[in-house]
XYZ file of C-alpha atoms in Angstrom:
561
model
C 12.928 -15.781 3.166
C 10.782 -18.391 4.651
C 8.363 -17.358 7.248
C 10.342 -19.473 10.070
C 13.377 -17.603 9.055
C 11.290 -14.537 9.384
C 11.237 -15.556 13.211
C 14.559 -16.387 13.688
C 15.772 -13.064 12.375
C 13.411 -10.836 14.455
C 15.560 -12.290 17.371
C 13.056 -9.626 20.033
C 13.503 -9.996 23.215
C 11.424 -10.808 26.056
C 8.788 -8.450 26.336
C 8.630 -7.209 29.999
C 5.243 -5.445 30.571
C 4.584 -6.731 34.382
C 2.830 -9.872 32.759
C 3.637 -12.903 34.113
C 4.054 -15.315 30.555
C 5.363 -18.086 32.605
C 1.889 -18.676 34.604
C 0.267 -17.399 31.657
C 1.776 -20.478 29.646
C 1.898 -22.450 32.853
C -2.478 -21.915 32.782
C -2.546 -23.413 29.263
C 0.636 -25.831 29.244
C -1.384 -28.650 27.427
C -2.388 -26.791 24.614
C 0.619 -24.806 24.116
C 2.945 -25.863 21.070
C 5.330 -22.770 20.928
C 5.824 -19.063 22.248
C 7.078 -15.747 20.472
C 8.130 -12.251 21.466
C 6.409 -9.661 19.633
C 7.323 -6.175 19.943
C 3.951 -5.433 21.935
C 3.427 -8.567 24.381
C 4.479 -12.340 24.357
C 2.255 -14.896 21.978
C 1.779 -18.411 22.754
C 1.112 -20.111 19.438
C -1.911 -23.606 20.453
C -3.360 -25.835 19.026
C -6.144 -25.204 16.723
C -8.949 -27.221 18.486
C -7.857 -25.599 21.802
C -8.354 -21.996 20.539
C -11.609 -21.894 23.169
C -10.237 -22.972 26.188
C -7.163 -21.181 25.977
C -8.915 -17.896 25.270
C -11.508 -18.774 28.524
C -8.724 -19.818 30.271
C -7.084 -16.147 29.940
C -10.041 -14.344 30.517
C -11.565 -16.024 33.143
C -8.369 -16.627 35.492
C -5.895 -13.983 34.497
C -7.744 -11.536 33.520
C -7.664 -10.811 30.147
C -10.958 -9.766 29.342
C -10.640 -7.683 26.198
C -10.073 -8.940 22.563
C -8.861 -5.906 21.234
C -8.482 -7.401 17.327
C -8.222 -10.617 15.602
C -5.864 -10.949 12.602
C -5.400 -13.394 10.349
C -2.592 -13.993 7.659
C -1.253 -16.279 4.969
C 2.634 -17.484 5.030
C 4.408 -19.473 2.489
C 4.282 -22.407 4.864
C 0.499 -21.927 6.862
C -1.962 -20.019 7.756
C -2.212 -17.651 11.348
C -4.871 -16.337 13.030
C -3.662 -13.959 15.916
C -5.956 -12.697 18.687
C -4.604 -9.687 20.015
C -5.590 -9.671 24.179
C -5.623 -7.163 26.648
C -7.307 -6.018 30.192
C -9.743 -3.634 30.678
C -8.613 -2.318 33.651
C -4.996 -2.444 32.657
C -4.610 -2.240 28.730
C -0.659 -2.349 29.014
C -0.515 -5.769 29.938
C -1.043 -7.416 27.010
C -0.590 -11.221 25.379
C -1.548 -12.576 21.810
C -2.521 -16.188 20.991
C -1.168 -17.199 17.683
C -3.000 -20.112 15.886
C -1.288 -21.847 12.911
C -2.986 -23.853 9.947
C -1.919 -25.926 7.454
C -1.888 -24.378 4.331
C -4.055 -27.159 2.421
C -6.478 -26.719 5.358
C -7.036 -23.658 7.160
C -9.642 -24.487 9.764
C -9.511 -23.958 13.692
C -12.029 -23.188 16.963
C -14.042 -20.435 16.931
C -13.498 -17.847 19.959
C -17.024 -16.587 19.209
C -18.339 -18.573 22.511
C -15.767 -16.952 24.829
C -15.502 -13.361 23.119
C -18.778 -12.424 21.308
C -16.891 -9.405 19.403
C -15.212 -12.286 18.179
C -18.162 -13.066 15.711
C -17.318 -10.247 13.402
C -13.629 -10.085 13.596
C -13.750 -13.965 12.296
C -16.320 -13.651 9.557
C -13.880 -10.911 8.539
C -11.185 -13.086 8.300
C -12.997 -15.810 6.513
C -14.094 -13.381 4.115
C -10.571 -11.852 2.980
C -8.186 -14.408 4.222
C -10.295 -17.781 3.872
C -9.974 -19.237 7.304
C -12.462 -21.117 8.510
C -13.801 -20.991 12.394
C -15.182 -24.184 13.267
C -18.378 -23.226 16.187
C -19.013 -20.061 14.857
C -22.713 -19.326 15.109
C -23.304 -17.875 11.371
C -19.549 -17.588 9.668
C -20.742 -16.353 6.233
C -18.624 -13.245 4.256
C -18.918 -9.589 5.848
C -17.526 -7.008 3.513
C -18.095 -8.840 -0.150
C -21.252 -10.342 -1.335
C -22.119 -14.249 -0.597
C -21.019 -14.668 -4.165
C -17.680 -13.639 -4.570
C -14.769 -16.393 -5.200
C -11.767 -16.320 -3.658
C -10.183 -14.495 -0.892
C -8.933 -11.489 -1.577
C -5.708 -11.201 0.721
C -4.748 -14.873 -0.311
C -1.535 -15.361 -2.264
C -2.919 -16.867 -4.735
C -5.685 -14.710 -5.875
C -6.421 -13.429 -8.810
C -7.372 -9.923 -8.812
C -8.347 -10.083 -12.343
C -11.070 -12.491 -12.438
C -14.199 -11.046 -13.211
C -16.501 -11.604 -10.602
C -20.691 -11.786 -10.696
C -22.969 -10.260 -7.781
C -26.122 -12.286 -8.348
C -28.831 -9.877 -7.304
C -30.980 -11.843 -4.493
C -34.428 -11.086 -3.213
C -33.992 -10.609 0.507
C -35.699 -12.549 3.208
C -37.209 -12.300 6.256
C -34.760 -14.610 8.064
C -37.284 -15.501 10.600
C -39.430 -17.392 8.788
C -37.854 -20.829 8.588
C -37.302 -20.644 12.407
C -40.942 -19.562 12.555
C -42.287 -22.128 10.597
C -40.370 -24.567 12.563
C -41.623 -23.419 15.982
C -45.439 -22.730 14.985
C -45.956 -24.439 12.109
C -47.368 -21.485 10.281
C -46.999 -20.312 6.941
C -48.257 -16.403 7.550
C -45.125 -14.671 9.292
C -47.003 -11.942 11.431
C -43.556 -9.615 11.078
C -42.343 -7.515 8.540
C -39.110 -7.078 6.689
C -37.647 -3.560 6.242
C -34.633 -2.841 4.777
C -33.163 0.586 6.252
C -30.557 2.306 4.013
C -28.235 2.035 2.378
C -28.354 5.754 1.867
C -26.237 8.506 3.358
C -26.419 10.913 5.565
C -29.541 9.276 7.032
C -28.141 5.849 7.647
C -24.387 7.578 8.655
C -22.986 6.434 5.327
C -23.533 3.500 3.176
C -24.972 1.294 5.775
C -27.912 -1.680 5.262
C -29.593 -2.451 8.314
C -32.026 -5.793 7.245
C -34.786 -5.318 10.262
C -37.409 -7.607 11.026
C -40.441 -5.664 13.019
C -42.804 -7.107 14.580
C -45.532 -4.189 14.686
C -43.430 -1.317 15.998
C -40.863 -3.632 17.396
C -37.621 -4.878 16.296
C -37.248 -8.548 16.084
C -34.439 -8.793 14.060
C -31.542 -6.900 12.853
C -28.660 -7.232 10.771
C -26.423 -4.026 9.970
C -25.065 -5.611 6.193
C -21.577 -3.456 5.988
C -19.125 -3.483 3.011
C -20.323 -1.251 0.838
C -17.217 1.321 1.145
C -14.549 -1.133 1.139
C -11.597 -0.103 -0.324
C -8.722 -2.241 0.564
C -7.393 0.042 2.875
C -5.207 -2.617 4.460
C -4.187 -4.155 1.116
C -2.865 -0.447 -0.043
C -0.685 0.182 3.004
C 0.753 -3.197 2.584
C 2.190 -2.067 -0.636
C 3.146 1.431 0.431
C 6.689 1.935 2.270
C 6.607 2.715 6.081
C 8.719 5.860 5.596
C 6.347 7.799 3.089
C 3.243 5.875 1.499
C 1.750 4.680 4.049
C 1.019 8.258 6.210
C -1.586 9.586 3.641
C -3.963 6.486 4.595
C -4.885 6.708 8.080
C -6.885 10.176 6.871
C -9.537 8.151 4.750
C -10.585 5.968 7.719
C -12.203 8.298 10.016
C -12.076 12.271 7.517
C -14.674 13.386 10.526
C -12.444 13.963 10.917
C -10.441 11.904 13.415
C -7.596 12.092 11.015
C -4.485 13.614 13.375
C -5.858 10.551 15.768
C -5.528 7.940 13.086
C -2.473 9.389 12.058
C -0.979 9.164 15.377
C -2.165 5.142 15.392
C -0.121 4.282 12.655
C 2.679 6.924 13.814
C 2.815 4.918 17.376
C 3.324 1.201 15.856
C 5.809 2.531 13.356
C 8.010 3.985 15.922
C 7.603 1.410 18.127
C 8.280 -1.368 15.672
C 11.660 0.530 14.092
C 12.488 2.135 17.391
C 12.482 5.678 16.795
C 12.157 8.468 18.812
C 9.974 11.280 18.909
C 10.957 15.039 20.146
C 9.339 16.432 23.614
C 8.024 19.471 21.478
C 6.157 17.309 18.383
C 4.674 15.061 21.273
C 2.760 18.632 22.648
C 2.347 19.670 18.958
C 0.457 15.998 18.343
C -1.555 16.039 21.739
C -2.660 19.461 20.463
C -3.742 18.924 17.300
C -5.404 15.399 18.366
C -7.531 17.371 20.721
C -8.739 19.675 18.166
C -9.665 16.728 15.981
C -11.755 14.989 18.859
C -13.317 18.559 19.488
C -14.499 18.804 15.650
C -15.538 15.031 15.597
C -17.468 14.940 18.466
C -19.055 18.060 17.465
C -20.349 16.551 13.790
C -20.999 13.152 16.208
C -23.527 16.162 18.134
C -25.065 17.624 14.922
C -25.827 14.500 13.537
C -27.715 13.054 16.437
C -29.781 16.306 17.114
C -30.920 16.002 13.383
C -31.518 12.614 13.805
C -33.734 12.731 16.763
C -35.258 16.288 16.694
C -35.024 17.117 12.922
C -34.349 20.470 12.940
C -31.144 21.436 10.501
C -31.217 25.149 11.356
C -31.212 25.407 15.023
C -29.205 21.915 15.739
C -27.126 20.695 13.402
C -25.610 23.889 11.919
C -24.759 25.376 15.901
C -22.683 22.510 16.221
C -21.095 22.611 12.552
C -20.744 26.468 13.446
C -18.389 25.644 16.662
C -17.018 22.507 14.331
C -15.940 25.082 11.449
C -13.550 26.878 13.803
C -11.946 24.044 15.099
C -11.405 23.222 11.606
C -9.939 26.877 10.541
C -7.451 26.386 13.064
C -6.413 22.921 12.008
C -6.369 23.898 8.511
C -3.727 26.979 9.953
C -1.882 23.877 11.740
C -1.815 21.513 8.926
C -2.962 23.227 5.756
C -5.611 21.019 5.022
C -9.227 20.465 6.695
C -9.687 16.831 6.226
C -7.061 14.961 4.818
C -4.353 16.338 7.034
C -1.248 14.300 6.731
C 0.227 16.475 9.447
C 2.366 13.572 11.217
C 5.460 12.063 10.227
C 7.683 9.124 11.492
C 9.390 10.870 14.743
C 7.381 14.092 14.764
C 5.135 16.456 12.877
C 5.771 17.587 9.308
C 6.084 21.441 10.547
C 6.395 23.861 13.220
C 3.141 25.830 14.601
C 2.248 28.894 11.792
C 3.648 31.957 11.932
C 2.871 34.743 13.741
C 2.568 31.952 16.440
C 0.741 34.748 19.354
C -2.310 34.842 16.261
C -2.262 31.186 16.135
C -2.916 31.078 19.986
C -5.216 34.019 20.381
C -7.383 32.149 18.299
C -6.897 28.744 20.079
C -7.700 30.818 23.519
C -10.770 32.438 21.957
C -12.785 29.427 20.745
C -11.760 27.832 24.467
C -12.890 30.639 26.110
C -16.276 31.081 24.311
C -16.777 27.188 24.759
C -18.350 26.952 27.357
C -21.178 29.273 27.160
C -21.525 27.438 23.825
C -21.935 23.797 26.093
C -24.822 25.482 27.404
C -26.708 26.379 24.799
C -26.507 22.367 23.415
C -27.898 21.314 26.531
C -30.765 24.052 26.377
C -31.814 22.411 22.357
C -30.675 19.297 23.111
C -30.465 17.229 27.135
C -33.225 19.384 28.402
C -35.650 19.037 25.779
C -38.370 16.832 27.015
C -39.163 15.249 23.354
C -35.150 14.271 23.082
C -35.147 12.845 26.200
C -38.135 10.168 25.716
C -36.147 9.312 22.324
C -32.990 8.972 23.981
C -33.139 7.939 28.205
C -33.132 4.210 28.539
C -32.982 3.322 24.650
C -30.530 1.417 23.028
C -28.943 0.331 26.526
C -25.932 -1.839 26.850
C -24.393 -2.880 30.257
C -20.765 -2.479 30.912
C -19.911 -6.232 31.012
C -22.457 -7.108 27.559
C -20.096 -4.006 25.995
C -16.823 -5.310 26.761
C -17.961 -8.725 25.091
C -18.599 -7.014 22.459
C -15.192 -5.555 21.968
C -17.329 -1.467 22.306
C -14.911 1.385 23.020
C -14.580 4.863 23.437
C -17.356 7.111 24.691
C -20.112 3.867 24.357
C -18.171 2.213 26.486
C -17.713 4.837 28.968
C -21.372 5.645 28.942
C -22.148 2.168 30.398
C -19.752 2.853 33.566
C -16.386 1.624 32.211
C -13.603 3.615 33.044
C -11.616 2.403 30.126
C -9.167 5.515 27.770
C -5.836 4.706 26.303
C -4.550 8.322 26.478
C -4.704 7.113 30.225
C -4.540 3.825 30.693
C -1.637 3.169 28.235
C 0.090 6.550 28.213
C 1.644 7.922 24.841
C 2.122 11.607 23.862
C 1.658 13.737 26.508
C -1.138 12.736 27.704
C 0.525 11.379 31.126
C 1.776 14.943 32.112
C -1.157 16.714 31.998
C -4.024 17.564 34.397
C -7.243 16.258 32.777
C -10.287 13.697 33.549
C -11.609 10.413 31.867
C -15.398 10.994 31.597
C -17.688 8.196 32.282
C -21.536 7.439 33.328
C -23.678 4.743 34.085
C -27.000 4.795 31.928
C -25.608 3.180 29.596
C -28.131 4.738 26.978
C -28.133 6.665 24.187
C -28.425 9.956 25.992
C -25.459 8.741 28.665
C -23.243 7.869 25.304
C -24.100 11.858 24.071
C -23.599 13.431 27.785
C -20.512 11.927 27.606
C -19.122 13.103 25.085
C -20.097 16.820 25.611
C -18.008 16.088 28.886
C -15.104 15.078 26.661
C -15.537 18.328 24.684
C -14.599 20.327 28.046
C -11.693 18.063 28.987
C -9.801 18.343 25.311
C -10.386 22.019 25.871
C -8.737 21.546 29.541
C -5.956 19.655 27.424
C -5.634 21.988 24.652
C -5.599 24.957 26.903
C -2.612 23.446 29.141
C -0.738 22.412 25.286
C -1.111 26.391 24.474
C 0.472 27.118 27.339
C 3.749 24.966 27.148
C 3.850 25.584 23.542
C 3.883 29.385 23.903
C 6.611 29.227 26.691
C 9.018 26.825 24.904
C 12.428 27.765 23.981
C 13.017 28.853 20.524
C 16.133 27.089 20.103
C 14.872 23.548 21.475
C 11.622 23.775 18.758
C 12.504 19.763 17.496
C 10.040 19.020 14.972
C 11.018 15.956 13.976
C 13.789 13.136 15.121
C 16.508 12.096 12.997
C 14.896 8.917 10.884
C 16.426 7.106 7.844
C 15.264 7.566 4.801
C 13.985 4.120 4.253
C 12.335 2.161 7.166
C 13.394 -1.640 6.955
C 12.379 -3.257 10.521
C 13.866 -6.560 11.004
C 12.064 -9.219 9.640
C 9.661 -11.519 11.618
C 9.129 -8.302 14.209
C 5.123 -8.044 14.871
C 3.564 -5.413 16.757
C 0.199 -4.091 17.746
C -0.426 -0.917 19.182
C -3.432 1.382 19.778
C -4.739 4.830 20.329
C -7.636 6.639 22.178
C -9.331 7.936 18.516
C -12.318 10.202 19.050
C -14.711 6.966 18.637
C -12.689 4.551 20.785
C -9.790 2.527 20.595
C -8.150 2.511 17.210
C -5.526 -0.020 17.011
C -2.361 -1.385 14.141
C -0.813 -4.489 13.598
C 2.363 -4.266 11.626
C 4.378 -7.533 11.036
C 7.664 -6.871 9.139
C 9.547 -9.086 6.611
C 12.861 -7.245 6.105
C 11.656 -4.699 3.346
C 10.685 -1.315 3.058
C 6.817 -2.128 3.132
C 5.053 -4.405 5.967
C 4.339 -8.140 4.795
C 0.997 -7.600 6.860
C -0.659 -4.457 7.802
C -4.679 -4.861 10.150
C -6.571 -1.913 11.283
C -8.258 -2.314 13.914
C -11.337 0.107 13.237
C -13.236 1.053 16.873
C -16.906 1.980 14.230
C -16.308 -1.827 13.211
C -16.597 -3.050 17.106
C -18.985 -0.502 18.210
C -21.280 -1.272 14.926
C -21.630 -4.740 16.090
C -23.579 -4.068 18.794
C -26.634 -2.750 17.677
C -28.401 -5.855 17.206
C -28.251 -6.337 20.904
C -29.371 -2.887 21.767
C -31.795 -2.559 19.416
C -33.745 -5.648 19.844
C -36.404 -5.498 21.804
C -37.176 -1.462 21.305
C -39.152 1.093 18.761
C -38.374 1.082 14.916
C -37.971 5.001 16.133
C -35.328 3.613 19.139
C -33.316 1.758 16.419
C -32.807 5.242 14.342
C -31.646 6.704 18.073
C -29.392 4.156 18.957
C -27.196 3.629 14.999
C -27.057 7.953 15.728
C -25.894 7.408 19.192
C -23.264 4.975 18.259
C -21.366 7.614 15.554
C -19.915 4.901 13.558
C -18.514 6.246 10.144
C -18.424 3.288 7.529
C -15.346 4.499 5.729
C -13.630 2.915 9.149
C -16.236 0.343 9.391
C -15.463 -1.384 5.871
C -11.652 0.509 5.425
């Protein structure tokens, strides 16, 4: 099936989300060659030199200030880059600007000047797909090395050519621009690489830094190293039962009942399937728990990395993590890799005797607090931590949204922004709980907050035990009635995102009739929030730049996928 029939047979209607498309289109009539319906918004596919002034055009006068995720793909017939938009202030109104390419030559605009997060998202593009963004400031490969031919997620490549990584001395990549400007030969800076070793660097991670005495000049975080063609893999696993096993390996923090639940939310969506009342508690549960033990580690970590001290820091917060884990492992059976959630529900009911299993929910909540306290009497009142961490590694609200940050960074520079929220799915919306924010905007804000997120899962889970515990025995529906092979219509495309412990975790499916999607994209909140520590490190300490990659409790397993 060609990829026009594709679109024909989707046949989706009009999305109605409160948007209005006809202004919307009416705004960028000129450059406007076509429109679709995908499942999550309307798309207006442009022209490919216009790909800047539409996306200004949306962000400046409607509104749509948030480029959640650029994806790019490869049909029979062209090439398609899609940039997934959305508002801060209202995520549910949504609208995607498709940009088609000739196959023979796959070049268009760069959004880079309107959306900086967009500098990443399109080097990652180039790099796997081979599209090419005209304007963009330094569009060289992200994940492989500067070497490698081909594009991997081209139709044509060949997975079996051998392929050589030159080894290359590194430079200081000041120097030309140095001896441009001063006409010096001596470079009075120094270039250090940092990593890539793990735990210290939070994985695999290569940070080229140019210092300048103490000071950073430079930076360049050099990702890739843990790719594993995460997106290539669920492309060739079926929606009903290959693909669910994934989402664990992105973020094993874990995060993984959060990441399953991404996935979970654009598959039902897409094949329109329903999920029971009583496996949407059972998932808001569980997801809590998971945010609970990740920001916990996210804690440990950044105690060890500022103060040092394994005994007294890190292993009180894996101590409080461990418990949260015993009780997931009692929920799924597994402590990391949980593959708890299934296409219209969980995979089974709470374990048996159920009162044990929430006596031991109710005893970690109740002893959580007291246990709050004790972090902030190592950690937030220690004067030594707080001249590492109060106003280093700041980012403003508005230089964060640019840069595509989410989750508890973002909310730690005074933007009200969570998906559980703002774009209700679960149970989130019938609950009595608070989105946590402050306005430092530093790395000790970006910690404070989420300690403050730690209280309000427990307010979440607490409410969860409660409903659970009182819910008829006879009305326990696990899971909703779903085929046994998944086989969306083709041409459908959706996106759709969750509130993952480290920010906004989002999927873009696009169907072609089978049993496995012709294009799967993870949107990977690490990836956005990663990008951003050249501009908040600049500037500060070699000692501030340690603080602020801790603060920012990226995991590079979601970074590279």
């Amino acid at each position: 099936m060609s990829s026009q029939e594709e679109e024909d047979a989707a046949a989706v209607e009009p999305v109605d989300d409160g948007v209005d498309y006809d202004y919307l289109e009416s705004l960028v009539s000129e450059h406007v060659t076509g429109r679709e319906s995908h499942v999550n918004a309307e798309a207006f596919r442009i022209d490919a030199n216009s790909v800047p002034d539409v996306l200004s055009t949306f962000k400046q006068e409607a509104g749509f200030d948030h480029l959640s995720m650029l994806t790019a793909q490869e049909y029979e017939d062209r090439f398609e880059s899609i940039y997934h938009l959305k508002k801060f202030d209202d995520p549910t109104q949504e609208v995607s600007v498709v940009v088609p390419m000739p196959r023979d030559n796959p070049v268009q605009q760069s959004a880079e000047p309107v959306f900086r997060t967009a500098d990443w998202h399109e080097r990652e593009a180039y790099d796997l797909v081979g599209v090419e963004y005209e304007g963009h400031p330094d569009l060289r490969r992200i994940l492989l090395p500067e070497t490698w031919q081909g594009h991997p997620l081209r139709l044509d490549y060949n997975q079996d050519k051998p392929q050589i990584v030159t080894f290359e001395e590194h430079e200081n990549p000041l120097e030309e621009h140095y001896k441009e400007t001063e006409g010096e030969e001596d470079l009075d800076t120094m270039f250090l690489n940092i990593g890539p070793h793990h735990p210290a660097t939070h994985g695999v991670l290569h940070v080229k830094t140019v210092l300048d005495g103490e000071q950073v000049a430079d930076l360049d975080p050099d990702i890739g190293y843990l790719h594993r063609c995460q997106e290539q893999m669920c492309q060739n696993g079926t929606y009903r039962h290959q693909i669910m096993p994934y989402p664990d390996r992105w973020d094993y923090a874990p995060s993984g009942l959060a990441n399953e639940w991404a996935y979970a939310r654009a598959i039902e969506d897409l094949a329109e399937v329903e999920v029971p009342e009583y496996a949407q508690v059972i998932r808001t549960m569980g997801t809590e728990l998971t945010r609970i033990a990740s920001h916990m580690l996210a804690l440990a970590t950044f105690g060890l990395d500022i103060v040092g001290d394994f005994s007294a820091v890190f292993m009180y917060a894996m101590r409080d993590r461990e418990i949260v884990q015993n009780i997931l492992e009692d929920l799924t059976g597994q402590r990391m890799m949980f593959n708890y959630f299934r296409i219209g529900g969980v995979v089974w009911d709470l374990p048996e005797p159920r009162d044990e299993f929430f006596d031991n929910i109710r005893n970690f909540l109740e002893g959580l607090p007291e246990r709050i306290d004790e972090y902030h009497n190592l950690l937030t009142q220690n004067e030594l931590f707080q001249m590492r961490t109060v106003d280093t590694g700041y980012i403003g609200p508005e230089m964060a949204k640019d840069y595509g940050v989410t989750g508890p960074i973002l909310r730690a520079s005074g933007v009200d922004y969570d998906l559980r929220r703002d774009d209700p799915y679960g149970y989130y919306d019938k609950l009595d709980w608070d989105v946590r924010t402050r306005e430092e905007g530093d790395n000790l804000a970006r910690l404070l907050v989420r300690m403050e997120e730690v209280e309000e899962s427990a307010k979440i889970i607490e409410q969860c035990v409660d409903i659970l515990e009182d819910w008829p025995e006879d009305d326990r529906e696990i899971q909703s009635n779903v085929p046994r092979t998944l086989k969306p219509d083709a041409g459908k495309e959706i996106y759709r995102a969750v509130e993952a412990p480290k920010g906004e975790l989002g999927i873009y499916i696009r169907s072609d009739g089978t049993a496995k999607p012709a294009r799967f994209k993870i949107r990977g909140p690490s990836f956005n929030n990663l990008s951003a520590l050249q501009v908040m490190s600049e500037g500060e300490l070699i000692s501030d730049l340690i603080a602020t990659l801790g603060s920012l409790d990226i995991i590079l397993a979601e970074v590279d996928r």
